[in-house]
Amino acid sequence: MSSPARRELLSVLPNPEVKIDYVVTLRGRIGTAQESRRASIRLRYIPDKYILGEDAFRRYLDDLANGTWTSLEELAALILHDINNEVIGRWVQVTVGKTAVTTTTAAAAEGSERLHTVVIEDRQPRWDNLQILSRL
């Protein structure tokens, strides 16, 4: 799907509390038949005028499963750019990772072993709230 069509899946709603900085976290997975193209996604952002609906994020990730990204780094940058274009948060962080499920008891307790993780973030110029970012 092209960038404009893919970004249309990221339908936004008005931020109910524009005057307060708060963190929104959304998680999801990109699951495909190809194991090399599976990824877990965590999006954290501090909204400005808009918030992203949970269902919109899920539809967006479903569409990304069919995309043409070739690396986790490319996928993370793609998500960051799309979120910056539609949600326009004060601060945005995207974490993309690949995991391998293991059969050992210790790893089973953790759920999986992290193989590769990419964290990318951006913020609006002149926005700075070190107190809230230091808590993350």
XYZ file of C-alpha atoms in Angstrom:
136
model
C 0.000 0.000 0.000
C 1.291 3.484 -0.810
C 2.261 5.903 1.954
C -0.876 8.093 1.713
C -3.217 5.069 1.654
C -1.334 3.374 4.505
C -1.371 6.576 6.551
C -5.132 6.917 6.087
C -5.469 3.829 8.292
C -4.067 5.916 11.168
C -7.324 7.698 11.910
C -6.983 10.136 14.766
C -9.271 11.612 17.413
C -9.023 14.941 19.240
C -6.797 14.847 22.301
C -9.153 15.104 25.310
C -6.519 16.911 27.416
C -4.265 19.105 25.268
C -2.786 21.069 28.185
C -1.259 18.050 29.946
C 1.681 15.919 28.815
C 0.911 12.220 29.195
C 2.259 9.052 27.595
C 0.216 6.759 25.373
C 1.538 3.236 24.744
C 0.220 0.941 22.017
C 1.607 -2.526 21.302
C 1.060 -4.941 18.490
C 2.588 -7.519 16.217
C 3.220 -7.851 12.547
C 2.657 -11.480 11.720
C 3.384 -12.938 8.327
C 4.019 -16.400 6.933
C 7.683 -15.441 6.602
C 9.339 -15.636 9.988
C 11.934 -13.048 8.903
C 9.132 -10.478 8.462
C 7.493 -10.914 11.881
C 7.981 -8.160 14.415
C 6.663 -6.849 17.694
C 5.911 -3.139 17.784
C 5.637 -0.726 20.683
C 4.555 2.839 20.025
C 4.877 5.406 22.802
C 3.971 9.018 22.280
C 2.990 12.196 24.043
C -0.034 13.575 22.190
C -0.428 17.119 21.032
C -3.729 17.826 19.252
C -4.584 14.226 18.322
C -4.568 10.699 19.703
C -4.443 7.476 17.744
C -7.208 4.927 18.197
C -6.272 1.407 19.242
C -8.240 -0.142 16.352
C -6.581 2.204 13.860
C -3.138 1.107 15.078
C -4.099 -2.561 14.746
C -5.361 -2.048 11.153
C -2.193 -0.135 10.320
C 0.015 -2.971 11.596
C -2.023 -5.520 9.628
C -1.330 -3.496 6.496
C 2.400 -3.246 7.266
C 2.617 -7.043 7.220
C 2.167 -6.818 3.439
C 4.600 -3.915 3.037
C 7.966 -3.830 1.339
C 10.224 -3.114 4.325
C 13.470 -5.089 4.291
C 14.904 -4.502 7.772
C 13.747 -3.643 11.266
C 15.527 -0.322 10.954
C 13.565 0.509 7.805
C 10.311 -0.606 9.432
C 10.933 1.509 12.548
C 11.692 4.605 10.445
C 8.603 3.987 8.292
C 6.344 3.787 11.355
C 7.937 6.887 12.901
C 7.383 8.925 9.720
C 3.786 7.747 9.383
C 2.986 8.560 13.023
C 4.684 11.954 12.709
C 2.571 12.744 9.640
C -0.794 11.709 11.097
C -0.699 11.886 14.891
C 1.908 14.643 15.130
C 2.836 13.909 18.731
C 4.979 16.122 20.922
C 7.306 13.143 21.367
C 7.194 9.779 19.574
C 9.153 6.587 20.209
C 8.883 3.430 18.109
C 10.405 0.142 19.248
C 10.519 -2.720 16.755
C 11.859 -6.119 17.737
C 12.230 -9.702 16.685
C 11.983 -12.435 19.238
C 12.627 -16.129 19.231
C 10.496 -18.349 21.425
C 12.655 -20.782 23.347
C 11.787 -23.896 25.265
C 13.919 -23.380 28.363
C 12.097 -22.743 31.604
C 13.846 -19.425 32.285
C 13.121 -18.124 28.794
C 9.533 -19.396 28.990
C 9.060 -17.301 32.108
C 10.216 -14.258 30.152
C 8.159 -15.279 27.098
C 10.930 -15.075 24.544
C 14.497 -14.122 23.850
C 15.056 -10.763 22.156
C 17.126 -11.184 18.983
C 17.119 -7.720 17.448
C 15.607 -4.446 18.637
C 15.462 -0.993 17.076
C 14.384 2.102 19.035
C 13.825 5.354 17.160
C 12.323 8.577 18.443
C 11.568 12.144 17.512
C 10.073 15.231 19.148
C 8.634 18.535 18.098
C 11.086 21.411 17.987
C 11.060 23.449 21.196
C 9.106 20.778 23.103
C 10.917 19.558 26.171
C 9.586 17.865 29.272
C 12.509 16.096 30.895
C 10.442 15.147 33.945
C 8.069 12.937 32.001
C 10.785 11.507 29.741
C 12.992 10.626 32.723
C 10.211 8.390 34.078
C 10.165 6.290 30.946
